[in-house]
Short mmCIF file of C-alpha atoms in Angstrom, two decimals:
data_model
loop_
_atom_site.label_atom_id
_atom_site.label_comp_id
_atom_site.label_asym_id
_atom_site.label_seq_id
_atom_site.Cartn_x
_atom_site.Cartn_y
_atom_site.Cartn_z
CA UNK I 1 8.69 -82.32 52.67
CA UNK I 2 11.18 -84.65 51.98
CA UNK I 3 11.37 -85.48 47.95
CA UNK I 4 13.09 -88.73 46.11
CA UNK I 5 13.12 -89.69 42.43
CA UNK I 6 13.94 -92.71 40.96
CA UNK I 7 13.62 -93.56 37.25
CA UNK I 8 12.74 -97.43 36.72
CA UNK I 9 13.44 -98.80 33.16
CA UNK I 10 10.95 -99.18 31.43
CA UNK I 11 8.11 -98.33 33.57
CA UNK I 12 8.40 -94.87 34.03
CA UNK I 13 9.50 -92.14 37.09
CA UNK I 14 8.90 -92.81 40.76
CA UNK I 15 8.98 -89.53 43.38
CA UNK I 16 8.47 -90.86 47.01
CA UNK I 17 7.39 -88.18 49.59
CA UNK I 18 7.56 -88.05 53.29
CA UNK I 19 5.33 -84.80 54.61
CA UNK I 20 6.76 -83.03 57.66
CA UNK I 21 4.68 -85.70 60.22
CA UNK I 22 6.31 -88.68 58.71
CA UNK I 23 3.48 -89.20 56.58
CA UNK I 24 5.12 -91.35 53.13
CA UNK I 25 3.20 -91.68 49.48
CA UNK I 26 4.56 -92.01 45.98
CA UNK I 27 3.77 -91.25 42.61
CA UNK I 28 4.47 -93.60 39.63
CA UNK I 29 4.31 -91.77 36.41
CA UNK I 30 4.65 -94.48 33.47
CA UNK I 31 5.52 -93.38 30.17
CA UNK I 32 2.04 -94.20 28.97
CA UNK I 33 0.90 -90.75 31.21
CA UNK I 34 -0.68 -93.12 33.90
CA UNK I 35 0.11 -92.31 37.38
CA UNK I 36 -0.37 -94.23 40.42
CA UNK I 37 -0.58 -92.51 43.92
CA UNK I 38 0.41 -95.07 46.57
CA UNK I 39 0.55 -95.39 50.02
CA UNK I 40 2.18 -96.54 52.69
CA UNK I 41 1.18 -97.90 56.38
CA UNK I 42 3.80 -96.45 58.87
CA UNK I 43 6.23 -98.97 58.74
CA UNK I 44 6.02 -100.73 55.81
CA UNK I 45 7.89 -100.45 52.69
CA UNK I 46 5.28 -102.09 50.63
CA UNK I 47 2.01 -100.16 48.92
CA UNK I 48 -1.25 -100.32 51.41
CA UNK I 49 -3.00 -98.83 48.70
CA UNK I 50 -2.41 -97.80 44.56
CA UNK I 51 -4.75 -95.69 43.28
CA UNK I 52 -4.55 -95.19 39.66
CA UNK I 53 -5.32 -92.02 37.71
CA UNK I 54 -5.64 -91.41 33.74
CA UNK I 55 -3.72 -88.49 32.75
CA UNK I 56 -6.85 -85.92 33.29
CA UNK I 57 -7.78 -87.42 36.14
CA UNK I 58 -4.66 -86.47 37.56
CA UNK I 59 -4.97 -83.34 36.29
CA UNK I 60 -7.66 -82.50 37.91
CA UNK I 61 -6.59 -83.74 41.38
CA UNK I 62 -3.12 -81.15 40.69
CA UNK I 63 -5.59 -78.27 40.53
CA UNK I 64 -7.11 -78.84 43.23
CA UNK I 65 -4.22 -79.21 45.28
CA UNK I 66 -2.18 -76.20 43.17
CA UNK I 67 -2.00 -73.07 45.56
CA UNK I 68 -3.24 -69.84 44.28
CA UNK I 69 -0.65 -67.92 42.28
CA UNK I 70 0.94 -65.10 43.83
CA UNK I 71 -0.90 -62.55 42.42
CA UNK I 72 -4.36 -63.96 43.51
CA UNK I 73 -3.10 -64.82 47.22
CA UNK I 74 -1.30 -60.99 46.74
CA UNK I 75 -4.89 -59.54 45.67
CA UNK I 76 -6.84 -61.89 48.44
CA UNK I 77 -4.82 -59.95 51.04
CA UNK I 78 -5.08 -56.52 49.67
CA UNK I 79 -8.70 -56.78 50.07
CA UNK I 80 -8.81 -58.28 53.89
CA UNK I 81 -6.59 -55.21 54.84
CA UNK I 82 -9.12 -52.90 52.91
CA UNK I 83 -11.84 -54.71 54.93
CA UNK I 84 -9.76 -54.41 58.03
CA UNK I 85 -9.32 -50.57 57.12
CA UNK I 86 -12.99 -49.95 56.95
CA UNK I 87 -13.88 -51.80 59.72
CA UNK I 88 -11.08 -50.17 61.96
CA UNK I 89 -12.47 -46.47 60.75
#
């Protein structure tokens, strides 16, 4: 994924994203702790949408998307190959 930052003055910090498939969305992070998640039609250079989140709101949206840490996708697979050991017996 392709990552930009931009500060604006007075507003706050800007990251635009573009996934792997072209896909492009921003967050806005004003000072206040708002953010706004906007999107983009293919295209366009101008928000199709901006949804705003309160600071927990936002919060909970990055733990949904966080990945497991290391340790928990480490254990997850320790236990499929104990599974896969057992069943292979």
């Amino acid at each position: 994924m392709d990552t930009d930052r931009t500060t604006i003055p007075g507003t706050g910090v800007l990251h635009h994203f573009r996934t792997g498939h072209g896909v492009r969305f921003a967050l806005l992070t004003e000072s206040t702790g708002v953010r706004h998640l906007l999107t983009y039609a293919a295209g366009s250079d101008e928000p199709a949408a901006d949804i705003t989140l309160a600071p927990d709101e936002a919060d909970q949206i990055a733990e949904l998307l966080h990945t497991g840490s290391v340790h928990d996708r480490l254990t997850r697979l320790e236990r499929r190959v104990a599974h896969l050991a057992v069943d292979g017996d």
